[in-house]
mmCIF file of C-alpha atoms and ligand atoms in Angstrom:
data_model
loop_
_atom_site.group_PDB
_atom_site.id
_atom_site.type_symbol
_atom_site.label_atom_id
_atom_site.label_comp_id
_atom_site.label_asym_id
_atom_site.label_seq_id
_atom_site.Cartn_x
_atom_site.Cartn_y
_atom_site.Cartn_z
ATOM 1 C CA UNK A 703 19.807 13.581 17.819
ATOM 2 C CA UNK A 704 22.626 11.211 18.785
ATOM 3 C CA UNK A 705 25.316 10.174 16.330
ATOM 4 C CA UNK A 706 26.092 6.461 16.440
ATOM 5 C CA UNK A 707 29.443 4.681 16.573
ATOM 6 C CA UNK A 708 29.794 3.958 12.876
ATOM 7 C CA UNK A 709 31.937 0.973 11.826
ATOM 8 C CA UNK A 710 30.715 0.966 8.210
ATOM 9 C CA UNK A 711 33.268 -0.228 5.615
ATOM 10 C CA UNK A 712 32.459 2.458 3.049
ATOM 11 C CA UNK A 713 30.974 4.930 2.609
ATOM 12 C CA UNK A 714 32.248 5.317 6.115
ATOM 13 C CA UNK A 715 32.427 7.627 9.074
ATOM 14 C CA UNK A 716 33.857 11.112 8.511
ATOM 15 C CA UNK A 717 35.546 13.435 11.013
ATOM 16 C CA UNK A 718 32.881 15.342 12.925
ATOM 17 C CA UNK A 719 34.828 18.579 12.418
ATOM 18 C CA UNK A 720 34.616 18.111 8.622
ATOM 19 C CA UNK A 721 30.843 17.580 8.758
ATOM 20 C CA UNK A 722 30.235 20.496 11.109
ATOM 21 C CA UNK A 723 32.255 22.773 8.874
ATOM 22 C CA UNK A 724 30.151 21.690 5.893
ATOM 23 C CA UNK A 725 27.036 22.406 7.920
ATOM 24 C CA UNK A 726 28.192 25.894 8.827
ATOM 25 C CA UNK A 727 29.209 26.689 5.224
ATOM 26 C CA UNK A 728 26.327 24.893 3.561
ATOM 27 C CA UNK A 729 24.169 27.845 2.523
ATOM 28 C CA UNK A 730 26.920 30.381 2.087
ATOM 29 C CA UNK A 731 30.545 29.613 1.395
ATOM 30 C CA UNK A 732 33.148 32.359 1.769
ATOM 31 C CA UNK A 733 30.494 35.081 1.943
ATOM 32 C CA UNK A 734 29.451 34.355 -1.656
ATOM 33 C CA UNK A 735 25.751 33.945 -0.855
ATOM 34 C CA UNK A 736 25.568 30.417 -2.213
ATOM 35 C CA UNK A 737 26.584 26.829 -1.500
ATOM 36 C CA UNK A 738 29.809 25.442 -2.963
ATOM 37 C CA UNK A 739 27.577 23.129 -5.050
ATOM 38 C CA UNK A 740 26.026 26.112 -6.792
ATOM 39 C CA UNK A 741 29.327 27.605 -7.884
ATOM 40 C CA UNK A 742 30.919 27.173 -11.292
ATOM 41 C CA UNK A 743 33.802 24.713 -11.238
ATOM 42 C CA UNK A 744 35.729 27.417 -13.107
ATOM 43 C CA UNK A 745 34.934 30.236 -10.677
ATOM 44 C CA UNK A 746 37.209 31.727 -8.007
ATOM 45 C CA UNK A 747 35.363 30.333 -4.980
ATOM 46 C CA UNK A 748 35.437 26.735 -6.156
ATOM 47 C CA UNK A 749 38.949 27.085 -7.541
ATOM 48 C CA UNK A 750 40.232 28.025 -4.073
ATOM 49 C CA UNK A 751 38.574 24.931 -2.565
ATOM 50 C CA UNK A 752 39.943 22.689 -5.345
ATOM 51 C CA UNK A 753 43.495 23.917 -5.002
ATOM 52 C CA UNK A 754 43.387 23.807 -1.228
ATOM 53 C CA UNK A 755 42.208 20.171 -1.322
ATOM 54 C CA UNK A 756 45.118 19.259 -3.607
ATOM 55 C CA UNK A 757 47.612 21.276 -1.550
ATOM 56 C CA UNK A 758 46.499 19.566 1.670
ATOM 57 C CA UNK A 759 46.878 16.100 0.088
ATOM 58 C CA UNK A 760 50.364 17.115 -1.086
ATOM 59 C CA UNK A 761 51.283 18.428 2.334
ATOM 60 C CA UNK A 762 49.928 15.512 4.390
ATOM 61 C CA UNK A 763 51.517 12.854 2.164
ATOM 62 C CA UNK A 764 54.642 14.920 1.379
ATOM 63 C CA UNK A 765 53.978 14.275 -2.320
ATOM 64 C CA UNK A 766 57.214 14.906 -4.264
ATOM 65 C CA UNK A 767 57.348 17.272 -7.283
ATOM 66 C CA UNK A 768 57.703 14.252 -9.556
ATOM 67 C CA UNK A 769 54.092 13.269 -8.815
ATOM 68 C CA UNK A 770 50.718 14.869 -9.591
ATOM 69 C CA UNK A 771 47.572 14.707 -7.452
ATOM 70 C CA UNK A 772 44.372 14.106 -9.446
ATOM 71 C CA UNK A 773 40.722 14.340 -8.398
ATOM 72 C CA UNK A 774 38.657 12.062 -10.630
ATOM 73 C CA UNK A 775 35.291 10.324 -10.873
ATOM 74 C CA UNK A 776 34.391 6.689 -11.483
ATOM 75 C CA UNK A 777 35.650 5.189 -8.228
ATOM 76 C CA UNK A 778 38.458 2.739 -7.707
ATOM 77 C CA UNK A 779 36.620 0.414 -10.102
ATOM 78 C CA UNK A 780 37.222 2.803 -12.985
ATOM 79 C CA UNK A 781 40.924 2.812 -12.087
ATOM 80 C CA UNK A 782 40.914 -0.993 -12.471
ATOM 81 C CA UNK A 783 40.307 -0.229 -16.169
ATOM 82 C CA UNK A 784 42.168 3.046 -16.724
ATOM 83 C CA UNK A 785 45.445 1.784 -15.257
ATOM 84 C CA UNK A 786 45.859 -0.931 -17.925
ATOM 85 C CA UNK A 787 44.315 1.265 -20.638
ATOM 86 C CA UNK A 788 47.086 3.807 -20.064
ATOM 87 C CA UNK A 789 50.052 1.657 -19.193
ATOM 88 C CA UNK A 790 49.616 -1.849 -20.610
ATOM 89 C CA UNK A 791 50.925 -1.927 -24.166
ATOM 90 C CA UNK A 792 49.860 -4.517 -26.759
ATOM 91 C CA UNK A 793 53.177 -6.388 -26.607
ATOM 92 C CA UNK A 794 53.500 -6.180 -22.813
ATOM 93 C CA UNK A 795 52.297 -7.942 -19.691
ATOM 94 C CA UNK A 796 51.451 -6.556 -16.245
ATOM 95 C CA UNK A 797 52.066 -8.279 -12.898
ATOM 96 C CA UNK A 798 49.151 -8.534 -10.459
ATOM 97 C CA UNK A 799 49.388 -9.717 -6.867
ATOM 98 C CA UNK A 800 46.033 -11.136 -5.786
ATOM 99 C CA UNK A 801 45.265 -10.723 -2.079
ATOM 100 C CA UNK A 802 41.474 -10.353 -2.052
ATOM 101 C CA UNK A 803 38.255 -9.776 -3.987
ATOM 102 C CA UNK A 804 39.214 -6.268 -5.063
ATOM 103 C CA UNK A 805 42.532 -7.461 -6.522
ATOM 104 C CA UNK A 806 40.581 -10.098 -8.445
ATOM 105 C CA UNK A 807 38.320 -7.412 -9.902
ATOM 106 C CA UNK A 808 41.373 -5.387 -10.922
ATOM 107 C CA UNK A 809 42.721 -8.479 -12.698
ATOM 108 C CA UNK A 810 39.454 -9.106 -14.582
ATOM 109 C CA UNK A 811 39.431 -5.582 -15.945
ATOM 110 C CA UNK A 812 43.113 -5.656 -16.909
ATOM 111 C CA UNK A 813 42.581 -8.924 -18.780
ATOM 112 C CA UNK A 814 40.064 -7.195 -21.030
ATOM 113 C CA UNK A 815 42.751 -4.687 -21.985
ATOM 114 C CA UNK A 816 45.851 -6.875 -22.242
ATOM 115 C CA UNK A 817 48.066 -9.597 -20.887
ATOM 116 C CA UNK A 818 48.193 -10.254 -17.154
ATOM 117 C CA UNK A 819 50.702 -12.277 -15.155
ATOM 118 C CA UNK A 820 49.471 -13.366 -11.729
ATOM 119 C CA UNK A 821 52.648 -12.813 -9.715
ATOM 120 C CA UNK A 822 51.021 -14.456 -6.711
ATOM 121 C CA UNK A 823 47.505 -15.434 -5.617
ATOM 122 C CA UNK A 824 47.269 -16.056 -1.870
ATOM 123 C CA UNK A 825 43.594 -17.060 -2.169
ATOM 124 C CA UNK A 826 44.196 -19.954 -4.562
ATOM 125 C CA UNK A 827 43.443 -22.518 -1.853
ATOM 126 C CA UNK A 828 40.234 -20.910 -0.638
ATOM 127 C CA UNK A 829 40.461 -17.895 1.617
ATOM 128 C CA UNK A 830 42.438 -14.690 1.599
ATOM 129 C CA UNK A 831 44.024 -14.776 5.026
ATOM 130 C CA UNK A 832 47.486 -13.336 4.453
ATOM 131 C CA UNK A 833 49.836 -11.074 2.523
ATOM 132 C CA UNK A 834 52.586 -12.830 0.526
ATOM 133 C CA UNK A 835 56.295 -12.525 1.234
ATOM 134 C CA UNK A 836 58.599 -10.931 -1.319
ATOM 135 C CA UNK A 837 60.129 -14.370 -2.171
ATOM 136 C CA UNK A 838 56.710 -15.683 -3.209
ATOM 137 C CA UNK A 839 56.188 -13.065 -5.894
ATOM 138 C CA UNK A 840 56.961 -14.256 -9.410
ATOM 139 C CA UNK A 841 57.752 -10.846 -10.797
ATOM 140 C CA UNK A 842 58.509 -10.325 -14.458
ATOM 141 C CA UNK A 843 61.442 -7.883 -14.840
ATOM 142 C CA UNK A 844 59.895 -6.678 -18.128
ATOM 143 C CA UNK A 845 56.376 -6.124 -16.743
ATOM 144 C CA UNK A 846 54.634 -2.855 -17.631
ATOM 145 C CA UNK A 847 53.874 -2.453 -13.899
ATOM 146 C CA UNK A 848 53.143 -4.392 -10.718
ATOM 147 C CA UNK A 849 49.685 -3.954 -9.170
ATOM 148 C CA UNK A 850 48.909 -4.535 -5.487
ATOM 149 C CA UNK A 851 45.932 -3.849 -3.192
ATOM 150 C CA UNK A 852 47.484 -2.392 -0.032
ATOM 151 C CA UNK A 853 44.494 -3.107 2.233
ATOM 152 C CA UNK A 854 41.974 -5.862 1.608
ATOM 153 C CA UNK A 855 38.782 -4.276 2.841
ATOM 154 C CA UNK A 856 36.764 -7.506 2.765
ATOM 155 C CA UNK A 857 39.381 -10.073 3.850
ATOM 156 C CA UNK A 858 40.878 -7.819 6.544
ATOM 157 C CA UNK A 859 44.528 -8.123 5.525
ATOM 158 C CA UNK A 860 47.034 -5.351 4.804
ATOM 159 C CA UNK A 861 50.540 -4.902 3.411
ATOM 160 C CA UNK A 862 52.711 -3.523 6.220
ATOM 161 C CA UNK A 863 55.706 -3.059 3.919
ATOM 162 C CA UNK A 864 55.547 -2.864 0.149
ATOM 163 C CA UNK A 865 57.256 -5.185 -2.336
ATOM 164 C CA UNK A 866 60.473 -4.248 -4.071
ATOM 165 C CA UNK A 867 59.713 -4.159 -7.794
ATOM 166 C CA UNK A 868 63.087 -2.872 -9.006
ATOM 167 C CA UNK A 869 62.680 -0.555 -11.960
ATOM 168 C CA UNK A 870 59.126 -1.731 -12.709
ATOM 169 C CA UNK A 871 56.529 0.868 -11.573
ATOM 170 C CA UNK A 872 54.518 -0.145 -8.516
ATOM 171 C CA UNK A 873 50.805 0.670 -8.787
ATOM 172 C CA UNK A 874 48.616 0.415 -5.707
ATOM 173 C CA UNK A 875 44.913 0.385 -4.943
ATOM 174 C CA UNK A 876 44.927 2.160 -1.558
ATOM 175 C CA UNK A 877 41.173 2.713 -1.413
ATOM 176 C CA UNK A 878 40.765 1.570 2.159
ATOM 177 C CA UNK A 879 44.046 2.584 3.764
ATOM 178 C CA UNK A 880 45.386 5.691 2.063
ATOM 179 C CA UNK A 881 46.573 8.153 4.708
ATOM 180 C CA UNK A 882 46.389 5.678 7.582
ATOM 181 C CA UNK A 883 50.030 6.638 8.169
ATOM 182 C CA UNK A 884 52.822 8.570 6.431
ATOM 183 C CA UNK A 885 53.844 7.094 3.065
ATOM 184 C CA UNK A 886 56.848 7.338 0.740
ATOM 185 C CA UNK A 887 54.952 8.337 -2.410
ATOM 186 C CA UNK A 888 58.160 8.321 -4.501
ATOM 187 C CA UNK A 889 58.158 4.488 -4.361
ATOM 188 C CA UNK A 890 54.937 4.356 -6.410
ATOM 189 C CA UNK A 891 54.249 4.888 -10.092
ATOM 190 C CA UNK A 892 50.571 5.404 -9.319
ATOM 191 C CA UNK A 893 48.339 5.272 -6.249
ATOM 192 C CA UNK A 894 44.556 5.346 -6.438
ATOM 193 C CA UNK A 895 41.800 5.408 -3.849
ATOM 194 C CA UNK A 896 38.039 5.756 -3.870
ATOM 195 C CA UNK A 897 37.576 8.537 -1.299
ATOM 196 C CA UNK A 898 34.650 6.971 0.553
ATOM 197 C CA UNK A 899 36.620 4.835 2.994
ATOM 198 C CA UNK A 900 39.305 6.895 4.642
ATOM 199 C CA UNK A 901 39.337 10.405 3.156
ATOM 200 C CA UNK A 902 35.916 11.647 2.096
ATOM 201 C CA UNK A 903 32.523 10.889 0.603
ATOM 202 C CA UNK A 904 31.806 8.724 -2.444
ATOM 203 C CA UNK A 905 31.877 10.227 -5.925
ATOM 204 C CA UNK A 906 35.550 11.147 -5.804
ATOM 205 C CA UNK A 907 38.689 9.176 -6.599
ATOM 206 C CA UNK A 908 42.124 10.351 -5.530
ATOM 207 C CA UNK A 909 44.985 9.467 -7.871
ATOM 208 C CA UNK A 910 48.642 10.281 -7.259
ATOM 209 C CA UNK A 911 50.765 9.566 -10.294
ATOM 210 C CA UNK A 912 54.370 9.858 -11.401
ATOM 211 C CA UNK A 913 54.419 12.433 -14.204
ATOM 212 C CA UNK A 914 57.212 10.552 -16.006
ATOM 213 C CA UNK A 915 54.985 7.465 -16.132
ATOM 214 C CA UNK A 916 52.058 9.563 -17.422
ATOM 215 C CA UNK A 917 54.273 10.879 -20.224
ATOM 216 C CA UNK A 918 54.798 7.287 -21.398
ATOM 217 C CA UNK A 919 51.057 6.474 -21.314
ATOM 218 C CA UNK A 920 49.164 5.273 -24.363
ATOM 219 C CA UNK A 921 47.595 7.939 -26.551
ATOM 220 C CA UNK A 922 45.328 5.612 -28.536
ATOM 221 C CA UNK A 923 42.542 5.881 -25.955
ATOM 222 C CA UNK A 924 39.893 8.609 -25.544
ATOM 223 C CA UNK A 925 41.049 11.799 -23.809
ATOM 224 C CA UNK A 926 38.765 11.401 -20.823
ATOM 225 C CA UNK A 927 40.510 8.134 -19.855
ATOM 226 C CA UNK A 928 44.070 9.450 -20.210
ATOM 227 C CA UNK A 929 45.898 10.471 -17.053
ATOM 228 C CA UNK A 930 47.762 13.065 -19.118
ATOM 229 C CA UNK A 931 44.488 14.891 -19.830
ATOM 230 C CA UNK A 932 43.825 15.317 -16.125
ATOM 231 C CA UNK A 933 47.434 16.189 -15.226
ATOM 232 C CA UNK A 934 47.481 18.857 -17.957
ATOM 233 C CA UNK A 935 44.188 20.352 -16.749
ATOM 234 C CA UNK A 936 44.698 20.228 -12.960
ATOM 235 C CA UNK A 937 41.714 17.800 -12.839
ATOM 236 C CA UNK A 938 39.467 20.458 -14.415
ATOM 237 C CA UNK A 939 39.183 18.980 -17.911
ATOM 238 C CA UNK A 940 35.457 18.580 -17.318
ATOM 239 C CA UNK A 941 33.138 19.253 -14.381
ATOM 240 C CA UNK A 942 34.614 17.759 -11.232
ATOM 241 C CA UNK A 943 32.395 16.449 -8.398
ATOM 242 C CA UNK A 944 32.676 19.784 -6.623
ATOM 243 C CA UNK A 945 30.917 18.892 -3.365
ATOM 244 C CA UNK A 946 32.953 15.690 -2.765
ATOM 245 C CA UNK A 947 36.135 17.686 -3.455
ATOM 246 C CA UNK A 948 34.929 20.287 -0.947
ATOM 247 C CA UNK A 949 34.376 17.483 1.611
ATOM 248 C CA UNK A 950 37.837 16.065 0.896
ATOM 249 C CA UNK A 951 39.187 19.550 1.652
ATOM 250 C CA UNK A 952 37.347 19.547 4.984
ATOM 251 C CA UNK A 953 38.570 16.053 5.893
ATOM 252 C CA UNK A 954 42.179 16.909 4.990
ATOM 253 C CA UNK A 955 41.985 20.082 7.085
ATOM 254 C CA UNK A 956 40.599 18.056 10.015
ATOM 255 C CA UNK A 957 43.385 15.465 9.684
ATOM 256 C CA UNK A 958 45.989 18.208 9.620
ATOM 257 C CA UNK A 959 44.435 19.865 12.664
ATOM 258 C CA UNK A 960 44.495 16.500 14.485
ATOM 259 C CA UNK A 961 48.274 16.230 13.987
ATOM 260 C CA UNK A 962 48.613 14.857 10.453
ATOM 261 C CA UNK A 963 49.463 11.316 9.392
ATOM 262 C CA UNK A 964 51.929 10.600 12.216
ATOM 263 C CA UNK A 965 49.080 11.206 14.665
ATOM 264 C CA UNK A 966 46.742 9.035 12.520
ATOM 265 C CA UNK A 967 49.266 6.191 12.607
ATOM 266 C CA UNK A 968 49.673 6.351 16.367
ATOM 267 C CA UNK A 969 45.931 6.331 16.943
ATOM 268 C CA UNK A 970 45.224 3.644 14.322
ATOM 269 C CA UNK A 971 47.844 1.280 15.776
ATOM 270 C CA UNK A 972 46.435 1.775 19.274
ATOM 271 C CA UNK A 973 42.869 1.041 18.069
ATOM 272 C CA UNK A 974 43.885 -2.101 16.156
ATOM 273 C CA UNK A 975 46.039 -3.378 19.021
ATOM 274 C CA UNK A 976 43.158 -2.994 21.461
ATOM 275 C CA UNK A 977 40.692 -4.812 19.212
ATOM 276 C CA UNK A 978 42.985 -7.680 18.160
ATOM 277 C CA UNK A 979 43.997 -8.214 21.818
ATOM 278 C CA UNK A 980 40.341 -8.510 22.751
ATOM 279 C CA UNK A 981 39.833 -11.098 19.985
ATOM 280 C CA UNK A 982 42.976 -13.099 20.789
ATOM 281 C CA UNK A 983 42.323 -12.928 24.532
ATOM 282 C CA UNK A 984 38.777 -14.313 24.327
ATOM 283 C CA UNK A 985 39.705 -18.005 24.814
ATOM 284 C CA UNK A 986 38.665 -18.765 21.253
ATOM 285 C CA UNK A 987 35.172 -17.248 21.460
ATOM 286 C CA UNK A 988 36.196 -14.576 18.938
ATOM 287 C CA UNK A 989 38.563 -15.714 16.187
ATOM 288 C CA UNK A 990 40.368 -13.655 13.568
ATOM 289 C CA UNK A 991 41.010 -15.721 10.411
ATOM 290 C CA UNK A 992 43.855 -13.463 9.242
ATOM 291 C CA UNK A 993 47.448 -14.452 10.046
ATOM 292 C CA UNK A 994 49.374 -12.337 12.535
ATOM 293 C CA UNK A 995 51.615 -9.952 10.595
ATOM 294 C CA UNK A 996 49.030 -9.598 7.803
ATOM 295 C CA UNK A 997 46.161 -8.208 9.890
ATOM 296 C CA UNK A 998 44.595 -4.968 8.779
ATOM 297 C CA UNK A 999 44.706 -1.877 10.963
ATOM 298 C CA UNK A 1000 41.638 -0.542 9.086
ATOM 299 C CA UNK A 1001 39.214 -3.474 8.718
ATOM 300 C CA UNK A 1002 39.255 -5.947 11.598
ATOM 301 C CA UNK A 1003 37.425 -9.163 10.717
ATOM 302 C CA UNK A 1004 36.485 -11.888 13.175
ATOM 303 C CA UNK A 1005 34.096 -14.751 13.749
ATOM 304 C CA UNK A 1006 31.972 -16.036 16.599
ATOM 305 C CA UNK A 1007 31.347 -19.779 17.097
ATOM 306 C CA UNK A 1008 28.276 -19.827 14.797
ATOM 307 C CA UNK A 1009 26.653 -17.635 12.120
ATOM 308 C CA UNK A 1010 23.547 -17.432 14.353
ATOM 309 C CA UNK A 1011 25.624 -15.934 17.172
ATOM 310 C CA UNK A 1012 27.203 -13.533 14.690
ATOM 311 C CA UNK A 1013 23.759 -12.287 13.632
ATOM 312 C CA UNK A 1014 22.719 -11.952 17.267
ATOM 313 C CA UNK A 1015 25.974 -10.113 18.086
ATOM 314 C CA UNK A 1016 25.352 -7.604 15.281
ATOM 315 C CA UNK A 1017 21.746 -7.039 16.385
ATOM 316 C CA UNK A 1018 22.654 -6.466 20.033
ATOM 317 C CA UNK A 1019 25.601 -4.232 19.127
ATOM 318 C CA UNK A 1020 23.353 -2.148 16.865
ATOM 319 C CA UNK A 1021 20.887 -1.697 19.723
ATOM 320 C CA UNK A 1022 23.782 -0.188 21.720
ATOM 321 C CA UNK A 1023 24.683 2.278 18.985
ATOM 322 C CA UNK A 1024 27.578 0.212 17.550
ATOM 323 C CA UNK A 1025 26.545 0.028 13.887
ATOM 324 C CA UNK A 1026 27.941 -1.347 10.622
ATOM 325 C CA UNK A 1027 29.590 -4.463 12.112
ATOM 326 C CA UNK A 1028 28.182 -7.076 9.738
ATOM 327 C CA UNK A 1029 30.891 -8.734 7.624
ATOM 328 C CA UNK A 1030 30.839 -8.492 3.831
ATOM 329 C CA UNK A 1031 28.079 -10.593 2.280
ATOM 330 C CA UNK A 1032 30.676 -12.722 0.445
ATOM 331 C CA UNK A 1033 32.465 -13.859 3.624
ATOM 332 C CA UNK A 1034 30.054 -13.346 6.535
ATOM 333 C CA UNK A 1035 31.329 -12.905 10.090
ATOM 334 C CA UNK A 1036 31.974 -9.572 11.761
ATOM 335 C CA UNK A 1037 33.950 -6.638 10.382
ATOM 336 C CA UNK A 1038 34.809 -3.524 12.350
ATOM 337 C CA UNK A 1039 36.093 -0.813 10.023
ATOM 338 C CA UNK A 1040 38.138 1.551 12.155
ATOM 339 C CA UNK A 1041 39.311 4.210 9.729
ATOM 340 C CA UNK A 1042 41.055 7.460 10.680
ATOM 341 C CA UNK A 1043 37.765 9.108 11.661
ATOM 342 C CA UNK A 1044 36.758 6.376 14.143
ATOM 343 C CA UNK A 1045 37.977 7.509 17.574
ATOM 344 C CA UNK A 1046 39.663 5.222 20.115
ATOM 345 C CA UNK A 1047 36.605 5.618 22.366
ATOM 346 C CA UNK A 1048 34.472 3.739 19.812
ATOM 347 C CA UNK A 1049 36.884 0.804 19.826
ATOM 348 C CA UNK A 1050 36.909 0.861 23.628
ATOM 349 C CA UNK A 1051 33.109 0.715 23.580
ATOM 350 C CA UNK A 1052 33.182 -2.164 21.086
ATOM 351 C CA UNK A 1053 35.716 -4.108 23.159
ATOM 352 C CA UNK A 1054 33.690 -3.657 26.299
ATOM 353 C CA UNK A 1055 30.562 -4.814 24.426
ATOM 354 C CA UNK A 1056 32.480 -7.880 23.173
ATOM 355 C CA UNK A 1057 33.486 -8.829 26.734
ATOM 356 C CA UNK A 1058 29.942 -8.392 27.986
ATOM 357 C CA UNK A 1059 28.490 -10.360 25.025
ATOM 358 C CA UNK A 1060 30.874 -13.259 25.555
HETATM 359 C C1 LIG B 1388 35.772 -0.210 -1.982
HETATM 360 C C2 LIG B 1388 36.971 -0.666 -2.724
HETATM 361 C C3 LIG B 1388 37.025 -0.631 -4.123
HETATM 362 C C4 LIG B 1388 35.842 -0.200 -4.984
HETATM 363 O O1 LIG B 1388 35.688 1.152 -4.899
HETATM 364 P P1 LIG B 1388 34.590 1.927 -5.812
HETATM 365 O O2 LIG B 1388 34.955 3.336 -5.504
HETATM 366 O O3 LIG B 1388 33.265 1.513 -5.305
HETATM 367 O O4 LIG B 1388 34.814 1.546 -7.214
HETATM 368 C C5 LIG B 1388 38.195 -1.014 -4.741
HETATM 369 N N1 LIG B 1388 39.262 -1.418 -4.029
HETATM 370 C C6 LIG B 1388 39.241 -1.470 -2.681
HETATM 371 C C7 LIG B 1388 40.457 -1.916 -1.941
HETATM 372 C C8 LIG B 1388 38.094 -1.087 -1.988
HETATM 373 O O5 LIG B 1388 38.082 -1.136 -0.652
#
């Protein structure tokens, strides 16, 4: 059996070490005679896995004591709803910066809960090809929070530095770029990420939240939707997705072993640089629609001269073991998702295929 070079956008490739560890522990974890999936979420064996997963997230991201790490269900899409449910009061408004389809979805959900101010929409004139500058943001100093999407998985753009929101809490959907490099968590009121892009399998959502913000959250919503419920119960209010948490633990351990987030950053920048250079140096055969300075290090999107050539490119690449390169159905083109777990060698193979195909 040969494993392919997997450029899927999500669920996405996972570190081989994390998968092999799961394989070796699958039938019997910690000498307990059963799989982690068969353990009670309140038992000692699972509890050790749960707390280790949280501790590794805290260590890798240097999460300050002011913030809590939560392991939840419902995906990033549920966070689109729970963020405003908790923090958008009836007489308030929240600022949203729209940089792609996922930001738009976050806005639609927030609008059901309360008042939304679009601080900036870079896709107003058609396509999402850039990240706005600070001066373009029409921020409301009295906003409940400011919401951004740090990496636009479909459009292929990414915030390289985050906006200054003054005393207004900054809330970020980091689903597709959390842990791509070290991060100053203290700058954020809340960070959320569906695990299935850069840190684990689907079924698990990582949330990192300022406990002072949680304390001010609304209490007129059901317990299950309140961040305070999950902070108070160490994410064990109800049954957690134990196997995805176990896999997150394995991925975090593999990332740590590989040198942590500084090593991830170095490798991710090298991969992106190699791929964008191949696109820009192709005499216009390959074209990246995203402006320089806004280009994503995680999801590299590009076009060929025609949609027919794009389909042919994907088919021929797949035949060579380079899979998952088809762009999102809403935008077409090619997308190479090169998350932490995609090694430089895969990008080298892709670049050499691109030269040969051209
Ligand atoms: C994939 C993705 C989502 C949706 O995640 P689900 O876990 O499927 O709800 C939201 N935001 C971004 C940036 C994504 O990449």
